[in-house]
Coordinates of C-alpha atoms in Angstrom, one line a residue:
M1 CA 0.0 0.0 0.0
A2 CA 1.3 3.4 -0.9
A3 CA 1.2 5.1 2.5
I4 CA 3.6 7.3 4.3
R5 CA 4.1 6.6 8.0
F6 CA 4.7 9.5 10.5
G7 CA 4.5 7.9 13.9
N8 CA 1.2 6.1 14.1
L9 CA -0.3 8.2 11.2
S10 CA -0.7 6.7 7.8
V11 CA -1.1 9.2 4.9
F12 CA -2.6 7.2 2.0
T13 CA -1.7 8.4 -1.5
A14 CA -3.1 8.0 -5.0
R15 CA 0.1 6.3 -6.1
S16 CA -1.3 2.9 -5.4
S17 CA -0.6 0.0 -7.7
L18 CA -3.5 -2.3 -9.0
K19 CA -2.3 -4.9 -6.5
D20 CA -2.6 -2.3 -3.7
K21 CA -6.1 -1.2 -4.8
T22 CA -7.2 -4.9 -5.0
W23 CA -5.8 -5.5 -1.5
L24 CA -7.5 -2.3 -0.2
S25 CA -10.8 -3.2 -1.8
M26 CA -10.7 -6.7 -0.3
S27 CA -9.8 -5.3 3.1
V28 CA -12.6 -2.8 3.0
K29 CA -15.1 -5.5 2.0
H30 CA -13.8 -7.8 4.8
T31 CA -14.1 -5.0 7.4
C32 CA -17.6 -4.1 6.3
A33 CA -18.6 -7.7 6.4
M34 CA -17.2 -8.1 9.9
K35 CA -19.1 -5.0 11.0
A36 CA -22.3 -5.8 9.2
G37 CA -25.3 -7.5 10.8
Q38 CA -26.7 -10.9 9.8
G39 CA -30.1 -11.0 8.1
T40 CA -32.8 -13.5 9.0
N41 CA -31.8 -15.7 6.2
G42 CA -28.2 -15.7 7.4
Q43 CA -27.0 -13.4 4.6
I44 CA -24.7 -10.6 5.4
R45 CA -26.4 -7.2 5.2
S46 CA -24.4 -4.4 3.6
K47 CA -24.3 -1.0 5.3
V48 CA -26.9 1.5 4.1
L49 CA -24.2 4.2 4.2
A50 CA -20.8 3.0 2.9
I51 CA -17.9 4.7 1.4
D52 CA -19.1 3.9 -2.1
S53 CA -22.7 5.0 -1.4
M54 CA -22.1 8.2 0.6
N55 CA -22.2 11.7 -0.9
P56 CA -19.3 11.8 -3.3
H57 CA -18.9 15.5 -2.9
V58 CA -18.2 15.2 0.8
K59 CA -15.3 12.8 0.0
K60 CA -13.7 15.6 -2.1
I61 CA -13.5 18.0 0.9
E62 CA -10.0 18.8 2.0
Y63 CA -9.1 21.2 4.9
A64 CA -5.4 21.7 5.2
V65 CA -5.3 23.6 8.5
R66 CA -6.6 20.5 10.2
G67 CA -5.0 17.9 7.9
P68 CA -2.5 15.0 8.4
I69 CA 0.3 17.2 9.8
V70 CA -2.0 18.6 12.5
I71 CA -3.2 15.0 13.4
R72 CA 0.4 14.0 13.7
A73 CA 1.1 17.0 16.0
G74 CA -1.7 15.7 18.3
E75 CA -0.1 12.3 18.4
L76 CA 3.3 13.8 19.3
E77 CA 1.6 15.8 22.2
K78 CA 0.2 12.6 23.6
E79 CA 3.6 10.9 23.3
L80 CA 5.2 13.7 25.2
Q81 CA 2.6 13.5 27.9
Q82 CA 3.3 9.8 28.2
G83 CA 7.0 10.6 28.9
E84 CA 8.5 9.7 25.5
K85 CA 11.7 11.6 24.8
K86 CA 11.7 13.9 21.8
K87 CA 14.1 16.5 20.4
F88 CA 11.6 19.1 21.8
N89 CA 9.6 19.5 24.9
S90 CA 6.3 20.8 23.5
I91 CA 4.3 21.2 20.3
L92 CA 4.1 24.8 18.9
R93 CA 0.8 25.0 17.0
A94 CA 1.3 27.7 14.4
N95 CA -1.1 26.0 12.0
I96 CA -4.3 27.8 12.8
G97 CA -5.4 31.3 13.8
D98 CA -6.6 30.3 17.3
C99 CA -5.6 33.3 19.3
H100 CA -6.5 32.2 22.8
A101 CA -4.9 28.8 22.4
T102 CA -1.6 30.4 21.9
G103 CA -1.8 32.5 25.1
Q104 CA -3.7 35.7 24.1
E105 CA -5.7 37.0 27.1
P106 CA -9.4 37.5 26.6
L107 CA -10.7 41.0 26.7
I108 CA -11.9 41.6 30.3
F109 CA -14.9 43.8 29.3
L110 CA -16.2 41.2 26.7
R111 CA -16.0 38.4 29.2
Q112 CA -17.7 40.5 31.9
V113 CA -20.7 41.2 29.6
L114 CA -20.9 37.5 28.7
A115 CA -20.8 36.5 32.4
L116 CA -23.6 38.9 33.2
C117 CA -25.7 37.6 30.3
L118 CA -25.1 34.0 31.4
Y119 CA -25.7 34.6 35.1
P120 CA -27.7 37.8 35.6
Q121 CA -27.5 37.5 39.4
L122 CA -24.1 39.1 38.9
M123 CA -25.8 42.4 38.2
Q124 CA -25.8 42.8 42.0
D125 CA -22.1 42.4 42.2
S126 CA -20.4 45.8 42.6
S127 CA -17.1 44.5 41.1
F128 CA -18.7 44.5 37.6
P129 CA -18.6 48.0 35.9
E130 CA -21.8 49.8 35.1
D131 CA -21.1 49.9 31.3
A132 CA -20.9 46.1 31.3
K133 CA -24.1 45.8 33.2
Q134 CA -25.8 48.3 30.9
R135 CA -24.9 46.3 27.8
A136 CA -25.8 43.0 29.3
S137 CA -29.2 44.3 30.4
R138 CA -29.9 45.8 27.0
F139 CA -29.0 42.5 25.3
L140 CA -31.1 40.4 27.7
S141 CA -34.1 42.6 27.3
A142 CA -34.1 41.7 23.6
C143 CA -33.9 37.9 24.4
G144 CA -37.0 35.7 24.9
G145 CA -37.8 35.6 28.6
N146 CA -34.8 37.9 29.2
S147 CA -32.6 34.8 28.9
I148 CA -29.5 34.1 26.7
G149 CA -30.8 30.5 26.7
A150 CA -33.8 31.3 24.5
Y151 CA -33.8 31.0 20.7
S152 CA -33.3 34.3 19.0
D153 CA -34.8 35.4 15.7
S154 CA -33.2 33.4 12.9
A155 CA -31.5 36.6 11.6
G156 CA -30.2 37.3 15.1
V157 CA -31.0 39.3 18.2
S158 CA -32.6 42.7 17.2
V159 CA -30.3 45.0 19.2
V160 CA -27.2 43.2 17.9
R161 CA -28.3 43.8 14.3
E162 CA -29.0 47.4 15.2
D163 CA -25.5 47.9 16.7
I164 CA -23.8 46.1 13.8
A165 CA -25.6 48.5 11.4
K166 CA -24.4 51.5 13.5
Y167 CA -20.8 50.1 13.6
I168 CA -20.8 49.7 9.8
S169 CA -22.3 53.2 9.2
E170 CA -19.6 54.8 11.5
R171 CA -16.8 52.8 9.9
D172 CA -17.7 53.6 6.3
G173 CA -19.7 56.8 6.5
I174 CA -22.3 55.0 4.5
P175 CA -25.7 54.1 6.0
A176 CA -26.4 50.4 6.9
D177 CA -29.8 48.8 7.5
P178 CA -30.2 46.4 10.4
E179 CA -32.6 44.4 8.1
N180 CA -29.6 43.6 5.9
I181 CA -27.6 42.1 8.8
Y182 CA -27.7 38.4 9.6
L183 CA -25.8 36.8 12.5
G184 CA -24.1 33.4 12.1
T185 CA -21.9 30.8 13.6
G186 CA -18.7 32.6 12.8
A187 CA -18.1 34.1 9.4
S188 CA -17.8 30.6 7.9
E189 CA -21.5 29.8 8.2
G190 CA -22.4 33.1 6.5
I191 CA -20.0 32.4 3.7
R192 CA -21.5 28.9 3.2
N193 CA -25.0 30.2 3.4
V194 CA -24.5 32.8 0.7
L195 CA -22.6 30.5 -1.6
K196 CA -25.4 28.0 -1.3
L197 CA -27.8 30.5 -2.9
M198 CA -25.7 30.5 -6.1
M199 CA -25.5 26.8 -6.7
T200 CA -27.2 25.4 -9.9
S201 CA -27.5 21.8 -8.7
L202 CA -26.4 20.8 -12.2
E203 CA -23.4 18.9 -13.5
G204 CA -20.6 19.6 -16.0
N205 CA -20.4 23.0 -17.5
E206 CA -23.7 24.0 -16.0
R207 CA -22.2 24.0 -12.5
A208 CA -21.9 27.3 -10.7
G209 CA -18.4 28.9 -10.9
V210 CA -16.9 30.9 -8.1
M211 CA -13.7 32.9 -8.4
I212 CA -11.3 32.3 -5.5
P213 CA -7.8 33.7 -4.8
I214 CA -4.8 31.4 -4.9
P215 CA -3.4 31.0 -2.3
Q216 CA -6.8 30.9 -0.5
Y217 CA -8.3 29.9 2.9
P218 CA -9.3 26.2 2.5
L219 CA -12.9 27.0 3.6
Y220 CA -13.6 28.0 0.0
T221 CA -12.3 25.0 -1.8
A222 CA -13.9 22.7 0.8
T223 CA -17.3 24.4 0.4
L224 CA -17.1 24.4 -3.3
S225 CA -16.3 20.7 -3.3
E226 CA -19.2 19.9 -1.0
Y227 CA -21.6 22.0 -3.2
N228 CA -20.2 20.6 -6.4
A229 CA -19.3 24.0 -7.7
Y230 CA -16.4 24.9 -10.0
P231 CA -13.5 26.8 -8.5
I232 CA -12.2 29.5 -10.8
N233 CA -8.7 30.1 -9.5
Y234 CA -7.1 33.5 -9.9
Y235 CA -3.5 33.9 -8.7
L236 CA -2.2 36.6 -6.4
D237 CA 1.1 38.2 -7.4
E238 CA 3.7 37.2 -4.9
S239 CA 6.3 39.5 -6.5
S240 CA 4.1 42.5 -5.8
N241 CA 3.1 41.8 -2.1
W242 CA 0.4 39.4 -3.2
S243 CA -1.5 42.0 -5.1
L244 CA -4.3 41.2 -7.6
S245 CA -4.2 42.2 -11.2
V246 CA -7.1 42.6 -13.6
E247 CA -5.2 40.8 -16.3
E248 CA -5.0 37.7 -14.1
L249 CA -8.7 37.9 -13.3
K250 CA -9.5 38.0 -17.0
R251 CA -7.2 35.1 -17.7
S252 CA -8.8 32.9 -15.1
M253 CA -12.3 33.8 -16.3
T254 CA -11.6 33.1 -19.9
E255 CA -10.2 29.7 -19.1
A256 CA -13.1 28.8 -16.8
R257 CA -16.0 29.8 -19.0
P258 CA -16.2 26.6 -21.0
H259 CA -16.5 24.6 -17.7
C260 CA -19.0 26.5 -15.6
K261 CA -21.5 29.3 -15.2
P262 CA -19.5 32.0 -13.4
K263 CA -21.5 33.5 -10.5
A264 CA -19.3 35.2 -8.0
I265 CA -15.9 36.4 -7.0
C266 CA -14.5 35.9 -3.5
V267 CA -11.9 38.4 -2.1
I268 CA -10.1 38.0 1.3
N269 CA -8.9 41.3 2.6
P270 CA -6.7 41.5 4.6
G271 CA -5.4 38.2 3.1
N272 CA -5.3 34.7 4.5
P273 CA -2.8 33.0 4.2
T274 CA -0.8 35.8 2.5
G275 CA -1.2 38.7 5.0
Q276 CA -1.5 41.4 2.3
V277 CA -3.8 44.5 2.5
L278 CA -5.4 45.5 -0.8
T279 CA -5.1 49.1 -1.9
R280 CA -8.1 51.1 -2.7
K281 CA -7.1 51.1 -6.4
N282 CA -7.0 47.3 -6.3
I283 CA -10.5 47.2 -4.8
E284 CA -11.8 49.6 -7.4
D285 CA -10.3 47.4 -10.2
I286 CA -12.0 44.3 -8.7
I287 CA -15.3 46.0 -8.5
K288 CA -15.1 47.2 -12.1
F289 CA -14.2 43.7 -13.2
A290 CA -17.1 42.1 -11.3
H291 CA -19.5 44.6 -12.8
E292 CA -18.2 43.9 -16.3
E293 CA -18.6 40.1 -15.8
N294 CA -21.9 40.5 -13.8
L295 CA -20.5 38.8 -10.7
F296 CA -21.7 38.8 -7.1
I297 CA -18.9 40.0 -4.7
L298 CA -18.2 38.1 -1.5
A299 CA -15.9 40.2 0.7
D300 CA -14.2 38.2 3.5
E301 CA -13.3 41.1 5.8
V302 CA -12.8 39.3 9.1
Y303 CA -9.3 40.7 9.6
Q304 CA -10.4 44.3 9.1
H305 CA -8.8 45.3 12.5
N306 CA -5.5 43.6 11.7
V307 CA -3.6 46.1 9.6
Y308 CA 0.0 46.7 10.6
A309 CA 2.1 48.0 7.7
E310 CA 2.9 51.7 7.3
G311 CA 0.8 53.1 4.5
S312 CA -1.6 50.2 4.5
E313 CA -5.3 50.9 5.3
F314 CA -8.4 48.8 5.4
H315 CA -11.1 49.8 2.9
S316 CA -14.4 47.9 3.0
F317 CA -15.7 46.8 -0.4
K318 CA -19.1 48.3 0.5
K319 CA -17.6 51.8 1.2
V320 CA -15.5 51.8 -2.0
M321 CA -18.4 50.4 -4.1
M322 CA -20.8 53.1 -2.8
E323 CA -18.3 55.9 -3.3
M324 CA -17.7 54.8 -6.9
G325 CA -21.4 55.7 -7.6
S326 CA -23.7 54.2 -10.2
P327 CA -23.6 51.6 -11.7
Y328 CA -21.2 50.1 -9.2
S329 CA -23.1 51.2 -6.1
E330 CA -26.0 49.0 -7.3
M331 CA -24.0 45.7 -7.4
E332 CA -24.7 42.7 -5.2
L333 CA -22.3 42.3 -2.3
A334 CA -22.0 40.1 0.8
S335 CA -19.5 41.3 3.5
F336 CA -18.4 39.0 6.3
M337 CA -17.1 39.7 9.8
S338 CA -16.2 37.5 12.8
T339 CA -15.5 37.5 16.6
S340 CA -12.6 35.1 16.0
K341 CA -10.0 37.5 14.6
G342 CA -9.1 41.1 15.0
Y343 CA -7.9 41.9 18.6
M344 CA -10.7 39.8 20.1
G345 CA -9.7 36.2 19.1
E346 CA -12.9 34.7 20.5
C347 CA -12.7 31.7 18.1
G348 CA -14.7 29.3 20.3
L349 CA -17.6 31.6 20.8
R350 CA -18.4 31.3 17.1
G351 CA -19.8 34.7 16.4
G352 CA -20.1 36.3 13.1
Y353 CA -22.3 38.2 10.7
V354 CA -22.9 38.9 7.0
E355 CA -24.3 42.2 5.6
L356 CA -26.2 41.7 2.3
V357 CA -26.3 44.7 0.0
N358 CA -28.5 45.2 -3.1
L359 CA -30.0 41.7 -3.2
D360 CA -33.2 40.9 -4.9
P361 CA -36.0 41.1 -2.2
D362 CA -37.4 37.7 -3.4
V363 CA -33.9 36.2 -2.8
I364 CA -33.8 37.7 0.7
V365 CA -37.1 35.9 1.4
Q366 CA -35.6 32.6 0.4
F367 CA -32.4 33.3 2.4
R368 CA -34.5 34.0 5.5
K369 CA -36.4 30.8 4.9
A370 CA -33.2 28.8 4.8
L371 CA -32.0 30.4 8.0
S372 CA -35.2 29.7 9.8
A373 CA -34.8 26.0 9.1
K374 CA -31.7 26.2 11.4
L375 CA -33.6 28.1 14.1
C376 CA -30.8 30.4 15.1
C377 CA -27.0 30.6 15.6
A378 CA -25.5 30.5 19.1
V379 CA -26.8 33.4 21.2
T380 CA -23.6 33.6 23.2
G381 CA -21.7 34.3 20.0
Q382 CA -24.2 37.1 19.2
A383 CA -23.6 38.6 22.7
A384 CA -19.8 38.6 22.0
M385 CA -20.4 40.3 18.6
N386 CA -22.5 42.9 20.3
V387 CA -19.6 43.9 22.5
I388 CA -17.2 44.1 19.5
V389 CA -19.4 46.5 17.5
N390 CA -20.4 48.4 20.7
P391 CA -17.3 48.6 22.8
P392 CA -16.8 51.0 25.7
K393 CA -16.9 54.6 24.8
P394 CA -14.7 57.5 26.1
G395 CA -15.8 58.5 29.5
E396 CA -17.2 55.0 30.4
P397 CA -15.6 53.1 33.3
S398 CA -14.2 50.3 31.1
Y399 CA -12.9 52.4 28.2
E400 CA -9.2 52.8 29.3
L401 CA -8.6 49.2 30.1
F402 CA -10.4 48.0 27.0
E403 CA -8.3 50.3 24.8
Q404 CA -5.1 49.2 26.6
Q405 CA -5.9 45.5 26.0
K406 CA -6.9 46.1 22.4
N407 CA -3.8 48.1 21.5
T408 CA -1.5 45.7 23.3
V409 CA -2.8 42.8 21.2
L410 CA -2.5 44.7 17.9
N411 CA 0.9 46.2 18.7
Q412 CA 2.3 42.8 19.6
L413 CA 0.9 41.3 16.4
K414 CA 2.6 44.1 14.4
E415 CA 5.9 43.4 16.2
K416 CA 5.7 39.6 15.7
G417 CA 4.7 40.0 12.0
K418 CA 7.8 42.1 11.3
M419 CA 10.0 39.8 13.4
M420 CA 8.8 36.8 11.5
S421 CA 9.2 38.2 7.9
D422 CA 12.6 39.6 8.8
M423 CA 13.8 36.3 10.2
F424 CA 12.6 34.3 7.2
N425 CA 14.3 36.7 4.8
S426 CA 17.6 36.3 6.6
I427 CA 17.7 32.6 5.7
D428 CA 19.2 31.5 2.4
G429 CA 16.5 29.9 0.2
I430 CA 13.5 31.5 1.9
T431 CA 11.7 34.7 1.0
C432 CA 8.8 36.3 2.8
N433 CA 6.7 39.3 1.9
P434 CA 6.0 41.8 4.7
V435 CA 3.1 40.9 6.9
Q436 CA 0.9 43.9 6.1
G437 CA -2.1 42.5 8.0
A438 CA -4.1 39.5 9.2
M439 CA -2.3 36.9 11.4
Y440 CA -0.1 34.9 9.1
A441 CA 3.2 34.8 7.2
F442 CA 3.4 32.7 3.9
P443 CA 7.1 32.3 3.1
K444 CA 8.4 30.8 -0.1
I445 CA 10.9 28.0 0.2
D446 CA 13.4 26.9 -2.4
I447 CA 13.2 23.1 -2.0
P448 CA 16.1 21.1 -3.6
K449 CA 15.4 18.8 -6.5
K450 CA 16.4 15.8 -4.4
A451 CA 13.8 16.7 -1.8
V452 CA 11.1 17.2 -4.5
E453 CA 11.9 13.7 -5.8
A454 CA 11.8 12.2 -2.3
A455 CA 8.4 13.7 -1.8
Q456 CA 7.1 12.5 -5.2
A457 CA 8.3 9.0 -4.3
K458 CA 6.1 9.2 -1.1
G459 CA 3.2 10.7 -3.1
I460 CA 3.1 14.0 -1.2
A461 CA 3.9 17.6 -2.1
A462 CA 7.5 18.8 -1.5
D463 CA 6.3 21.4 1.0
A464 CA 4.3 18.7 2.9
L465 CA 7.6 16.7 3.3
Y466 CA 9.3 19.9 4.5
C467 CA 6.5 20.6 7.1
F468 CA 6.4 16.9 8.3
N469 CA 10.1 17.0 8.9
L470 CA 9.9 20.4 10.6
L471 CA 7.3 18.9 13.0
E472 CA 9.3 15.8 13.8
E473 CA 12.5 17.6 14.3
T474 CA 11.4 20.8 16.2
G475 CA 7.8 20.3 17.3
M476 CA 6.7 23.2 15.1
C477 CA 3.3 22.6 13.4
V478 CA 2.8 24.7 10.3
V479 CA 0.7 24.1 7.1
P480 CA 2.2 23.4 3.7
G481 CA 1.4 25.9 1.0
S482 CA 0.0 23.1 -1.2
G483 CA -3.0 23.1 1.2
F484 CA -3.8 26.7 0.2
G485 CA -2.9 26.5 -3.5
Q486 CA 0.2 28.1 -5.1
R487 CA 1.7 28.5 -8.5
E488 CA 3.1 25.3 -10.0
G489 CA 6.7 24.8 -9.1
T490 CA 6.7 27.0 -6.0
W491 CA 6.6 25.8 -2.4
H492 CA 5.4 27.6 0.7
F493 CA 4.1 27.1 4.2
R494 CA 1.7 29.2 6.3
T495 CA 2.5 30.0 9.9
T496 CA 0.6 32.2 12.3
I497 CA 2.2 35.1 14.1
L498 CA 0.2 34.4 17.3
P499 CA 2.7 32.7 19.7
P500 CA 4.1 35.0 22.5
V501 CA 7.1 37.0 21.6
Q502 CA 9.6 35.0 23.6
Q503 CA 8.2 31.7 22.3
M504 CA 8.4 33.1 18.8
K505 CA 12.0 34.0 19.2
E506 CA 12.8 30.5 20.3
M507 CA 10.8 29.1 17.4
L508 CA 12.6 31.2 14.8
S509 CA 16.0 30.2 16.2
K510 CA 15.1 26.5 15.9
F511 CA 13.7 27.1 12.5
G512 CA 17.0 28.4 11.1
D513 CA 18.9 25.3 12.3
F514 CA 16.3 23.0 10.9
H515 CA 16.3 24.6 7.5
S516 CA 20.1 24.4 7.2
K517 CA 20.0 20.7 8.1
F518 CA 17.1 20.0 5.7
M519 CA 19.0 21.7 2.8
D520 CA 22.2 19.8 3.6
T521 CA 20.3 16.5 3.7
Y522 CA 18.8 17.0 0.2
S523 CA 21.4 19.1 -1.6

């Protein structure tokens, strides 16, 4: 069987021989027979749901940030806990933007409001500030039975939608309507819900086509695989800080047209995994292209607070689109935001929203109907989002501490982003664009031909081999660039910039030693 072993983990590959496949087929059948029940006539009953009969689109889903390397990292953690000796003492998980898991402290004000919502008896506790009590009381008054445990409206708690609309209006200087705001379980659910509206349910070149950036966050390819949609890949320009060119958009659209019905373009700004911040000119060009091609715009703007580079600035697609005037201001747009990123990092609370702009009223009716089938998203996540869009104001008792915590997080991310890109650029064979925003670096690695051939022999990408070796040698868990997409013949990996400064310094020191040894081994 063509499988690569890393500890107890087997990574099966497509490089199986006919003999391998026959053995696997016999093994699967034998296993199914052993697990199947016996019918009344003594015949073996097959499973109703088997690998060959399950939804084929689900089997195509891949999600690199929780893939085989991450599974192996979990195994190594258990081995360390059991006392096994390694070349390292702990696993550094730099594979996913999970802020609190890497040591970021929760915002005190946000947690105070949540505590008050969950246990209203704390309103009598004088240690809780009045501005936290006021927000919790207002939120609970909009909940059924004044309880966070009640279902909310399918679109979300009314006061949260009102506060989100006010936040957007103040951010952009453009009015926002609470009726266009829909709360969800993180931004991911909103993205999936909107993409679902565009599906054709047809096969072949009648499938819906959705333009996605390469490199991209694997949510998009995973969702398009599940929905049987056609990914229209457009490449970001690494030589120009991962910017986006209209010529590349036109190339990808021209190549895709014979294979699908193009419906939408997705843009991630600031970028994941690439950490770039789009200029206003870039955004205008994208809007003009989308108008020319009659495409719906999905703006993934969950990192809107994470902008670090001098001269970089976040511009929302809605603001730019509206300021461009007609006909661009009449285009269809969905903009997404989350509690998981920014300076908050409340990933586990699963709060998020989508603002829908210029959609057909009849489509909105159907969207609401689909949401109602799910009842509502987590009300705790909605409470967290309410704090983010309605934080303490100057003069309120919690304002100074809130601002101090917020600025500390953002300043440290800026420092760590520069530290990481500078370190990678100091190593021969690695180049890394400046981390302008978001929470990641996406360095390019020049992998020797011998290493590429070794990876091919194992049926994996060369950067996957690099990342597996990095994990086994140093305990650092990063994600190979092949999991995000990249230009053919180039190799990358994504790492977060989240670990504490001292831990990151140690990590970067280890990394340099590992890279030198890897290059020596395969030179």
